[in-house]
């Protein structure tokens, strides 16, 4: 069983930055993709970013490309999301997720890639 705990959310003004962290425990996850999704009030959960096991491949939603950066520290079983140039449209609950198995042919932007999810951390961007 994998436990994911997010931190780093909060209230920030438009144009500001936040850095989210997600610490995983329970088993070694270095071989699999990790990612971030978000859900705004009244909207579906949507893909934000993902990273492969080595950190050599990253994937971003078009809406955050150039503003957000995903990274991971496998020694600490932790994934990060650096969020810059935030806008009110980025307001949402952000969820960390990880795969615990290899799934060939599944896109890293699909929730079907992932098995375990954190409880979420609120990010609010004021205008």
PDB file of N, CA and C in Angstrom, residues 16-113:
ATOM      1  N   UNK A  16       2.096  35.200  -8.556  1.00  0.00           N
ATOM      2  CA  UNK A  16       2.973  34.614  -7.556  1.00  0.00           C
ATOM      3  C   UNK A  16       3.322  33.162  -7.847  1.00  0.00           C
ATOM      4  N   UNK A  17       4.015  32.554  -6.893  1.00  0.00           N
ATOM      5  CA  UNK A  17       4.502  31.186  -7.049  1.00  0.00           C
ATOM      6  C   UNK A  17       4.199  30.360  -5.813  1.00  0.00           C
ATOM      7  N   UNK A  18       4.068  29.068  -6.028  1.00  0.00           N
ATOM      8  CA  UNK A  18       3.964  28.091  -4.954  1.00  0.00           C
ATOM      9  C   UNK A  18       4.728  26.847  -5.380  1.00  0.00           C
ATOM     10  N   UNK A  19       5.202  26.101  -4.376  1.00  0.00           N
ATOM     11  CA  UNK A  19       5.856  24.834  -4.661  1.00  0.00           C
ATOM     12  C   UNK A  19       5.159  23.737  -3.868  1.00  0.00           C
ATOM     13  N   UNK A  20       4.561  22.812  -4.573  1.00  0.00           N
ATOM     14  CA  UNK A  20       3.899  21.684  -3.941  1.00  0.00           C
ATOM     15  C   UNK A  20       4.878  20.525  -3.817  1.00  0.00           C
ATOM     16  N   UNK A  21       4.735  19.797  -2.723  1.00  0.00           N
ATOM     17  CA  UNK A  21       5.516  18.592  -2.501  1.00  0.00           C
ATOM     18  C   UNK A  21       4.586  17.427  -2.248  1.00  0.00           C
ATOM     19  N   UNK A  22       5.036  16.238  -2.591  1.00  0.00           N
ATOM     20  CA  UNK A  22       4.261  15.023  -2.347  1.00  0.00           C
ATOM     21  C   UNK A  22       5.225  13.948  -1.910  1.00  0.00           C
ATOM     22  N   UNK A  23       5.081  13.530  -0.677  1.00  0.00           N
ATOM     23  CA  UNK A  23       5.935  12.492  -0.127  1.00  0.00           C
ATOM     24  C   UNK A  23       5.213  11.160  -0.148  1.00  0.00           C
ATOM     25  N   UNK A  24       5.871  10.162  -0.676  1.00  0.00           N
ATOM     26  CA  UNK A  24       5.296   8.826  -0.772  1.00  0.00           C
ATOM     27  C   UNK A  24       5.926   7.915   0.253  1.00  0.00           C
ATOM     28  N   UNK A  25       5.136   7.054   0.818  1.00  0.00           N
ATOM     29  CA  UNK A  25       5.649   6.071   1.767  1.00  0.00           C
ATOM     30  C   UNK A  25       4.925   4.753   1.556  1.00  0.00           C
ATOM     31  N   UNK A  26       5.515   3.696   2.038  1.00  0.00           N
ATOM     32  CA  UNK A  26       4.876   2.400   1.971  1.00  0.00           C
ATOM     33  C   UNK A  26       5.579   1.426   1.050  1.00  0.00           C
ATOM     34  N   UNK A  27       6.131   1.925  -0.049  1.00  0.00           N
ATOM     35  CA  UNK A  27       6.921   1.073  -0.926  1.00  0.00           C
ATOM     36  C   UNK A  27       7.738   1.953  -1.852  1.00  0.00           C
ATOM     37  N   UNK A  28       8.714   1.354  -2.483  1.00  0.00           N
ATOM     38  CA  UNK A  28       9.583   2.100  -3.386  1.00  0.00           C
ATOM     39  C   UNK A  28       8.864   2.364  -4.694  1.00  0.00           C
ATOM     40  N   UNK A  29       8.888   3.603  -5.128  1.00  0.00           N
ATOM     41  CA  UNK A  29       8.144   3.989  -6.320  1.00  0.00           C
ATOM     42  C   UNK A  29       9.035   4.496  -7.427  1.00  0.00           C
ATOM     43  N   UNK A  30      10.310   4.239  -7.310  1.00  0.00           N
ATOM     44  CA  UNK A  30      11.221   4.890  -8.235  1.00  0.00           C
ATOM     45  C   UNK A  30      11.042   4.401  -9.660  1.00  0.00           C
ATOM     46  N   UNK A  31      10.389   3.250  -9.862  1.00  0.00           N
ATOM     47  CA  UNK A  31      10.302   2.696 -11.202  1.00  0.00           C
ATOM     48  C   UNK A  31       9.109   3.199 -11.993  1.00  0.00           C
ATOM     49  N   UNK A  32       8.269   4.026 -11.401  1.00  0.00           N
ATOM     50  CA  UNK A  32       7.001   4.341 -12.043  1.00  0.00           C
ATOM     51  C   UNK A  32       6.749   5.832 -12.158  1.00  0.00           C
ATOM     52  N   UNK A  33       5.766   6.155 -13.024  1.00  0.00           N
ATOM     53  CA  UNK A  33       5.374   7.541 -13.204  1.00  0.00           C
ATOM     54  C   UNK A  33       4.713   8.102 -11.953  1.00  0.00           C
ATOM     55  N   UNK A  34       4.935   9.389 -11.746  1.00  0.00           N
ATOM     56  CA  UNK A  34       4.195  10.150 -10.738  1.00  0.00           C
ATOM     57  C   UNK A  34       3.619  11.392 -11.409  1.00  0.00           C
ATOM     58  N   UNK A  35       2.559  11.921 -10.829  1.00  0.00           N
ATOM     59  CA  UNK A  35       1.925  13.049 -11.492  1.00  0.00           C
ATOM     60  C   UNK A  35       1.112  13.916 -10.568  1.00  0.00           C
ATOM     61  N   UNK A  36       0.593  14.989 -11.144  1.00  0.00           N
ATOM     62  CA  UNK A  36      -0.294  15.913 -10.445  1.00  0.00           C
ATOM     63  C   UNK A  36      -1.542  16.136 -11.294  1.00  0.00           C
ATOM     64  N   UNK A  37      -2.672  16.095 -10.645  1.00  0.00           N
ATOM     65  CA  UNK A  37      -3.945  16.463 -11.243  1.00  0.00           C
ATOM     66  C   UNK A  37      -4.551  17.564 -10.371  1.00  0.00           C
ATOM     67  N   UNK A  38      -5.570  18.219 -10.890  1.00  0.00           N
ATOM     68  CA  UNK A  38      -6.248  19.237 -10.088  1.00  0.00           C
ATOM     69  C   UNK A  38      -7.740  19.217 -10.385  1.00  0.00           C
ATOM     70  N   UNK A  39      -8.502  19.705  -9.416  1.00  0.00           N
ATOM     71  CA  UNK A  39      -9.954  19.780  -9.592  1.00  0.00           C
ATOM     72  C   UNK A  39     -10.454  21.090  -9.016  1.00  0.00           C
ATOM     73  N   UNK A  40     -11.030  21.898  -9.886  1.00  0.00           N
ATOM     74  CA  UNK A  40     -11.634  23.162  -9.471  1.00  0.00           C
ATOM     75  C   UNK A  40     -13.101  22.926  -9.138  1.00  0.00           C
ATOM     76  N   UNK A  41     -13.704  23.794  -8.340  1.00  0.00           N
ATOM     77  CA  UNK A  41     -15.117  23.618  -7.973  1.00  0.00           C
ATOM     78  C   UNK A  41     -15.998  23.518  -9.208  1.00  0.00           C
ATOM     79  N   UNK A  42     -16.842  22.503  -9.238  1.00  0.00           N
ATOM     80  CA  UNK A  42     -17.774  22.324 -10.338  1.00  0.00           C
ATOM     81  C   UNK A  42     -17.160  21.791 -11.611  1.00  0.00           C
ATOM     82  N   UNK A  43     -15.901  21.403 -11.563  1.00  0.00           N
ATOM     83  CA  UNK A  43     -15.232  20.903 -12.769  1.00  0.00           C
ATOM     84  C   UNK A  43     -14.707  19.497 -12.545  1.00  0.00           C
ATOM     85  N   UNK A  44     -14.395  18.836 -13.662  1.00  0.00           N
ATOM     86  CA  UNK A  44     -13.802  17.516 -13.602  1.00  0.00           C
ATOM     87  C   UNK A  44     -12.338  17.620 -13.177  1.00  0.00           C
ATOM     88  N   UNK A  45     -11.849  16.512 -12.615  1.00  0.00           N
ATOM     89  CA  UNK A  45     -10.427  16.463 -12.311  1.00  0.00           C
ATOM     90  C   UNK A  45      -9.648  16.457 -13.617  1.00  0.00           C
ATOM     91  N   UNK A  46      -8.579  17.252 -13.685  1.00  0.00           N
ATOM     92  CA  UNK A  46      -7.814  17.360 -14.923  1.00  0.00           C
ATOM     93  C   UNK A  46      -6.335  17.157 -14.683  1.00  0.00           C
ATOM     94  N   UNK A  47      -5.682  16.661 -15.709  1.00  0.00           N
ATOM     95  CA  UNK A  47      -4.248  16.431 -15.678  1.00  0.00           C
ATOM     96  C   UNK A  47      -3.499  17.754 -15.632  1.00  0.00           C
ATOM     97  N   UNK A  48      -2.415  17.784 -14.838  1.00  0.00           N
ATOM     98  CA  UNK A  48      -1.551  18.957 -14.771  1.00  0.00           C
ATOM     99  C   UNK A  48      -0.155  18.638 -15.290  1.00  0.00           C
ATOM    100  N   UNK A  49       0.482  17.629 -14.691  1.00  0.00           N
ATOM    101  CA  UNK A  49       1.854  17.304 -15.072  1.00  0.00           C
ATOM    102  C   UNK A  49       2.173  15.884 -14.625  1.00  0.00           C
ATOM    103  N   UNK A  50       3.169  15.271 -15.291  1.00  0.00           N
ATOM    104  CA  UNK A  50       3.623  13.945 -14.911  1.00  0.00           C
ATOM    105  C   UNK A  50       5.112  13.832 -15.211  1.00  0.00           C
ATOM    106  N   UNK A  51       5.727  12.836 -14.579  1.00  0.00           N
ATOM    107  CA  UNK A  51       7.165  12.640 -14.743  1.00  0.00           C
ATOM    108  C   UNK A  51       7.454  11.146 -14.708  1.00  0.00           C
ATOM    109  N   UNK A  52       8.390  10.710 -15.543  1.00  0.00           N
ATOM    110  CA  UNK A  52       8.708   9.285 -15.559  1.00  0.00           C
ATOM    111  C   UNK A  52       9.671   8.956 -14.426  1.00  0.00           C
ATOM    112  N   UNK A  53      10.052   7.679 -14.347  1.00  0.00           N
ATOM    113  CA  UNK A  53      10.793   7.228 -13.175  1.00  0.00           C
ATOM    114  C   UNK A  53      12.137   7.924 -13.011  1.00  0.00           C
ATOM    115  N   UNK A  54      12.802   8.225 -14.119  1.00  0.00           N
ATOM    116  CA  UNK A  54      14.140   8.808 -14.016  1.00  0.00           C
ATOM    117  C   UNK A  54      14.110  10.326 -13.916  1.00  0.00           C
ATOM    118  N   UNK A  55      12.965  10.902 -14.230  1.00  0.00           N
ATOM    119  CA  UNK A  55      12.885  12.353 -14.302  1.00  0.00           C
ATOM    120  C   UNK A  55      13.290  12.894 -15.652  1.00  0.00           C
ATOM    121  N   UNK A  56      13.647  12.011 -16.559  1.00  0.00           N
ATOM    122  CA  UNK A  56      14.109  12.447 -17.865  1.00  0.00           C
ATOM    123  C   UNK A  56      13.000  12.824 -18.823  1.00  0.00           C
ATOM    124  N   UNK A  57      11.791  12.394 -18.516  1.00  0.00           N
ATOM    125  CA  UNK A  57      10.647  12.744 -19.353  1.00  0.00           C
ATOM    126  C   UNK A  57       9.569  13.393 -18.503  1.00  0.00           C
ATOM    127  N   UNK A  58       9.107  14.530 -18.963  1.00  0.00           N
ATOM    128  CA  UNK A  58       8.038  15.243 -18.269  1.00  0.00           C
ATOM    129  C   UNK A  58       6.921  15.557 -19.252  1.00  0.00           C
ATOM    130  N   UNK A  59       5.732  15.701 -18.705  1.00  0.00           N
ATOM    131  CA  UNK A  59       4.547  15.924 -19.507  1.00  0.00           C
ATOM    132  C   UNK A  59       3.729  17.022 -18.820  1.00  0.00           C
ATOM    133  N   UNK A  60       3.157  17.909 -19.625  1.00  0.00           N
ATOM    134  CA  UNK A  60       2.395  19.024 -19.062  1.00  0.00           C
ATOM    135  C   UNK A  60       1.105  19.254 -19.837  1.00  0.00           C
ATOM    136  N   UNK A  61       0.096  19.692 -19.116  1.00  0.00           N
ATOM    137  CA  UNK A  61      -1.103  20.192 -19.777  1.00  0.00           C
ATOM    138  C   UNK A  61      -0.756  21.501 -20.471  1.00  0.00           C
ATOM    139  N   UNK A  62      -1.418  21.766 -21.583  1.00  0.00           N
ATOM    140  CA  UNK A  62      -1.134  22.999 -22.319  1.00  0.00           C
ATOM    141  C   UNK A  62      -1.342  24.233 -21.454  1.00  0.00           C
ATOM    142  N   UNK A  63      -2.297  24.168 -20.555  1.00  0.00           N
ATOM    143  CA  UNK A  63      -2.643  25.333 -19.739  1.00  0.00           C
ATOM    144  C   UNK A  63      -1.557  25.716 -18.742  1.00  0.00           C
ATOM    145  N   UNK A  64      -0.626  24.800 -18.465  1.00  0.00           N
ATOM    146  CA  UNK A  64       0.421  25.105 -17.474  1.00  0.00           C
ATOM    147  C   UNK A  64       1.818  25.081 -18.073  1.00  0.00           C
ATOM    148  N   UNK A  65       1.925  24.683 -19.320  1.00  0.00           N
ATOM    149  CA  UNK A  65       3.226  24.567 -19.965  1.00  0.00           C
ATOM    150  C   UNK A  65       3.948  25.908 -19.942  1.00  0.00           C
ATOM    151  N   UNK A  66       5.207  25.892 -19.532  1.00  0.00           N
ATOM    152  CA  UNK A  66       5.989  27.125 -19.458  1.00  0.00           C
ATOM    153  C   UNK A  66       5.878  27.838 -18.120  1.00  0.00           C
ATOM    154  N   UNK A  67       4.902  27.430 -17.311  1.00  0.00           N
ATOM    155  CA  UNK A  67       4.707  28.061 -15.992  1.00  0.00           C
ATOM    156  C   UNK A  67       4.962  27.102 -14.845  1.00  0.00           C
ATOM    157  N   UNK A  68       4.652  25.831 -15.033  1.00  0.00           N
ATOM    158  CA  UNK A  68       4.816  24.820 -13.996  1.00  0.00           C
ATOM    159  C   UNK A  68       5.973  23.902 -14.357  1.00  0.00           C
ATOM    160  N   UNK A  69       6.654  23.406 -13.312  1.00  0.00           N
ATOM    161  CA  UNK A  69       7.742  22.461 -13.515  1.00  0.00           C
ATOM    162  C   UNK A  69       7.608  21.321 -12.524  1.00  0.00           C
ATOM    163  N   UNK A  70       7.587  20.099 -13.043  1.00  0.00           N
ATOM    164  CA  UNK A  70       7.512  18.913 -12.191  1.00  0.00           C
ATOM    165  C   UNK A  70       8.913  18.324 -12.079  1.00  0.00           C
ATOM    166  N   UNK A  71       9.225  17.824 -10.890  1.00  0.00           N
ATOM    167  CA  UNK A  71      10.514  17.177 -10.672  1.00  0.00           C
ATOM    168  C   UNK A  71      10.343  16.116  -9.593  1.00  0.00           C
ATOM    169  N   UNK A  72      11.343  15.259  -9.436  1.00  0.00           N
ATOM    170  CA  UNK A  72      11.243  14.220  -8.408  1.00  0.00           C
ATOM    171  C   UNK A  72      12.604  13.964  -7.799  1.00  0.00           C
ATOM    172  N   UNK A  73      12.571  13.513  -6.570  1.00  0.00           N
ATOM    173  CA  UNK A  73      13.765  13.110  -5.829  1.00  0.00           C
ATOM    174  C   UNK A  73      13.530  11.669  -5.402  1.00  0.00           C
ATOM    175  N   UNK A  74      14.078  10.731  -6.135  1.00  0.00           N
ATOM    176  CA  UNK A  74      13.809   9.322  -5.852  1.00  0.00           C
ATOM    177  C   UNK A  74      14.421   8.877  -4.529  1.00  0.00           C
ATOM    178  N   UNK A  75      15.490   9.509  -4.115  1.00  0.00           N
ATOM    179  CA  UNK A  75      16.100   9.156  -2.830  1.00  0.00           C
ATOM    180  C   UNK A  75      15.144   9.445  -1.677  1.00  0.00           C
ATOM    181  N   UNK A  76      14.276  10.427  -1.891  1.00  0.00           N
ATOM    182  CA  UNK A  76      13.312  10.795  -0.840  1.00  0.00           C
ATOM    183  C   UNK A  76      11.888  10.396  -1.194  1.00  0.00           C
ATOM    184  N   UNK A  77      11.722   9.688  -2.309  1.00  0.00           N
ATOM    185  CA  UNK A  77      10.382   9.270  -2.746  1.00  0.00           C
ATOM    186  C   UNK A  77       9.425  10.463  -2.767  1.00  0.00           C
ATOM    187  N   UNK A  78       9.881  11.544  -3.341  1.00  0.00           N
ATOM    188  CA  UNK A  78       9.118  12.789  -3.322  1.00  0.00           C
ATOM    189  C   UNK A  78       9.039  13.378  -4.721  1.00  0.00           C
ATOM    190  N   UNK A  79       7.867  13.913  -5.040  1.00  0.00           N
ATOM    191  CA  UNK A  79       7.685  14.629  -6.299  1.00  0.00           C
ATOM    192  C   UNK A  79       7.273  16.060  -5.981  1.00  0.00           C
ATOM    193  N   UNK A  80       7.719  16.981  -6.813  1.00  0.00           N
ATOM    194  CA  UNK A  80       7.475  18.399  -6.593  1.00  0.00           C
ATOM    195  C   UNK A  80       6.745  19.007  -7.789  1.00  0.00           C
ATOM    196  N   UNK A  81       6.022  20.077  -7.519  1.00  0.00           N
ATOM    197  CA  UNK A  81       5.422  20.860  -8.594  1.00  0.00           C
ATOM    198  C   UNK A  81       5.688  22.326  -8.298  1.00  0.00           C
ATOM    199  N   UNK A  82       6.593  22.925  -9.055  1.00  0.00           N
ATOM    200  CA  UNK A  82       6.869  24.344  -8.937  1.00  0.00           C
ATOM    201  C   UNK A  82       5.901  25.092  -9.839  1.00  0.00           C
ATOM    202  N   UNK A  83       5.141  25.992  -9.256  1.00  0.00           N
ATOM    203  CA  UNK A  83       4.099  26.705  -9.993  1.00  0.00           C
ATOM    204  C   UNK A  83       4.429  28.199  -9.975  1.00  0.00           C
ATOM    205  N   UNK A  84       4.688  28.741 -11.133  1.00  0.00           N
ATOM    206  CA  UNK A  84       5.021  30.160 -11.277  1.00  0.00           C
ATOM    207  C   UNK A  84       3.957  30.857 -12.124  1.00  0.00           C
ATOM    208  N   UNK A  85       3.951  32.184 -12.049  1.00  0.00           N
ATOM    209  CA  UNK A  85       3.005  33.001 -12.830  1.00  0.00           C
ATOM    210  C   UNK A  85       1.577  32.496 -12.662  1.00  0.00           C
ATOM    211  N   UNK A  86       1.205  32.262 -11.432  1.00  0.00           N
ATOM    212  CA  UNK A  86      -0.118  31.715 -11.145  1.00  0.00           C
ATOM    213  C   UNK A  86      -1.222  32.709 -11.508  1.00  0.00           C
ATOM    214  N   UNK A  87      -2.337  32.174 -11.949  1.00  0.00           N
ATOM    215  CA  UNK A  87      -3.517  32.960 -12.280  1.00  0.00           C
ATOM    216  C   UNK A  87      -4.705  32.422 -11.488  1.00  0.00           C
ATOM    217  N   UNK A  88      -5.775  33.199 -11.370  1.00  0.00           N
ATOM    218  CA  UNK A  88      -6.959  32.692 -10.658  1.00  0.00           C
ATOM    219  C   UNK A  88      -7.500  31.389 -11.256  1.00  0.00           C
ATOM    220  N   UNK A  89      -7.249  31.146 -12.539  1.00  0.00           N
ATOM    221  CA  UNK A  89      -7.715  29.911 -13.175  1.00  0.00           C
ATOM    222  C   UNK A  89      -6.964  28.681 -12.661  1.00  0.00           C
ATOM    223  N   UNK A  90      -5.883  28.885 -11.960  1.00  0.00           N
ATOM    224  CA  UNK A  90      -5.152  27.769 -11.374  1.00  0.00           C
ATOM    225  C   UNK A  90      -5.713  27.355 -10.014  1.00  0.00           C
ATOM    226  N   UNK A  91      -6.682  28.089  -9.519  1.00  0.00           N
ATOM    227  CA  UNK A  91      -7.303  27.755  -8.234  1.00  0.00           C
ATOM    228  C   UNK A  91      -7.980  26.395  -8.316  1.00  0.00           C
ATOM    229  N   UNK A  92      -7.585  25.498  -7.417  1.00  0.00           N
ATOM    230  CA  UNK A  92      -8.109  24.125  -7.428  1.00  0.00           C
ATOM    231  C   UNK A  92      -7.514  23.361  -6.254  1.00  0.00           C
ATOM    232  N   UNK A  93      -8.050  22.184  -6.041  1.00  0.00           N
ATOM    233  CA  UNK A  93      -7.389  21.226  -5.165  1.00  0.00           C
ATOM    234  C   UNK A  93      -6.438  20.413  -6.035  1.00  0.00           C
ATOM    235  N   UNK A  94      -5.197  20.334  -5.621  1.00  0.00           N
ATOM    236  CA  UNK A  94      -4.169  19.626  -6.384  1.00  0.00           C
ATOM    237  C   UNK A  94      -3.899  18.277  -5.730  1.00  0.00           C
ATOM    238  N   UNK A  95      -3.928  17.245  -6.563  1.00  0.00           N
ATOM    239  CA  UNK A  95      -3.747  15.883  -6.104  1.00  0.00           C
ATOM    240  C   UNK A  95      -2.468  15.281  -6.680  1.00  0.00           C
ATOM    241  N   UNK A  96      -1.717  14.659  -5.814  1.00  0.00           N
ATOM    242  CA  UNK A  96      -0.543  13.895  -6.228  1.00  0.00           C
ATOM    243  C   UNK A  96      -0.977  12.460  -6.504  1.00  0.00           C
ATOM    244  N   UNK A  97      -0.329  11.831  -7.454  1.00  0.00           N
ATOM    245  CA  UNK A  97      -0.685  10.461  -7.771  1.00  0.00           C
ATOM    246  C   UNK A  97       0.547   9.698  -8.237  1.00  0.00           C
ATOM    247  N   UNK A  98       0.481   8.384  -8.083  1.00  0.00           N
ATOM    248  CA  UNK A  98       1.584   7.551  -8.525  1.00  0.00           C
ATOM    249  C   UNK A  98       1.069   6.234  -9.087  1.00  0.00           C
ATOM    250  N   UNK A  99       1.797   5.730 -10.042  1.00  0.00           N
ATOM    251  CA  UNK A  99       1.540   4.383 -10.530  1.00  0.00           C
ATOM    252  C   UNK A  99       2.313   3.408  -9.652  1.00  0.00           C
ATOM    253  N   UNK A 100       1.772   2.224  -9.502  1.00  0.00           N
ATOM    254  CA  UNK A 100       2.484   1.174  -8.774  1.00  0.00           C
ATOM    255  C   UNK A 100       2.697  -0.038  -9.659  1.00  0.00           C
ATOM    256  N   UNK A 101       2.439   0.134 -10.949  1.00  0.00           N
ATOM    257  CA  UNK A 101       2.654  -0.935 -11.917  1.00  0.00           C
ATOM    258  C   UNK A 101       2.948  -0.306 -13.263  1.00  0.00           C
ATOM    259  N   UNK A 102       3.595  -1.057 -14.111  1.00  0.00           N
ATOM    260  CA  UNK A 102       3.901  -0.582 -15.451  1.00  0.00           C
ATOM    261  C   UNK A 102       2.686  -0.772 -16.344  1.00  0.00           C
ATOM    262  N   UNK A 103       2.299   0.258 -17.072  1.00  0.00           N
ATOM    263  CA  UNK A 103       1.158   0.176 -17.981  1.00  0.00           C
ATOM    264  C   UNK A 103       1.570   0.690 -19.351  1.00  0.00           C
ATOM    265  N   UNK A 104       1.923  -0.241 -20.191  1.00  0.00           N
ATOM    266  CA  UNK A 104       2.323   0.134 -21.537  1.00  0.00           C
ATOM    267  C   UNK A 104       1.118   0.606 -22.330  1.00  0.00           C
ATOM    268  N   UNK A 105       1.332   1.642 -23.127  1.00  0.00           N
ATOM    269  CA  UNK A 105       0.263   2.128 -23.986  1.00  0.00           C
ATOM    270  C   UNK A 105      -0.708   3.077 -23.322  1.00  0.00           C
ATOM    271  N   UNK A 106      -0.509   3.360 -22.038  1.00  0.00           N
ATOM    272  CA  UNK A 106      -1.394   4.292 -21.341  1.00  0.00           C
ATOM    273  C   UNK A 106      -0.689   5.632 -21.232  1.00  0.00           C
ATOM    274  N   UNK A 107      -1.397   6.685 -21.576  1.00  0.00           N
ATOM    275  CA  UNK A 107      -0.789   8.007 -21.535  1.00  0.00           C
ATOM    276  C   UNK A 107      -0.551   8.470 -20.105  1.00  0.00           C
ATOM    277  N   UNK A 108       0.571   9.105 -19.837  1.00  0.00           N
ATOM    278  CA  UNK A 108       0.807   9.652 -18.489  1.00  0.00           C
ATOM    279  C   UNK A 108      -0.187  10.740 -18.099  1.00  0.00           C
ATOM    280  N   UNK A 109      -0.922  11.270 -19.050  1.00  0.00           N
ATOM    281  CA  UNK A 109      -1.923  12.285 -18.733  1.00  0.00           C
ATOM    282  C   UNK A 109      -3.282  11.678 -18.385  1.00  0.00           C
ATOM    283  N   UNK A 110      -3.386  10.376 -18.490  1.00  0.00           N
ATOM    284  CA  UNK A 110      -4.646   9.700 -18.175  1.00  0.00           C
ATOM    285  C   UNK A 110      -4.672   9.245 -16.730  1.00  0.00           C
ATOM    286  N   UNK A 111      -5.785   9.466 -16.036  1.00  0.00           N
ATOM    287  CA  UNK A 111      -5.855   8.954 -14.661  1.00  0.00           C
ATOM    288  C   UNK A 111      -5.765   7.424 -14.602  1.00  0.00           C
ATOM    289  N   UNK A 112      -6.000   6.752 -15.735  1.00  0.00           N
ATOM    290  CA  UNK A 112      -5.893   5.287 -15.765  1.00  0.00           C
ATOM    291  C   UNK A 112      -4.463   4.791 -15.574  1.00  0.00           C
ATOM    292  N   UNK A 113      -3.481   5.719 -15.707  1.00  0.00           N
ATOM    293  CA  UNK A 113      -2.089   5.324 -15.492  1.00  0.00           C
ATOM    294  C   UNK A 113      -1.816   5.072 -14.007  1.00  0.00           C
TER     295      UNK A 113
END
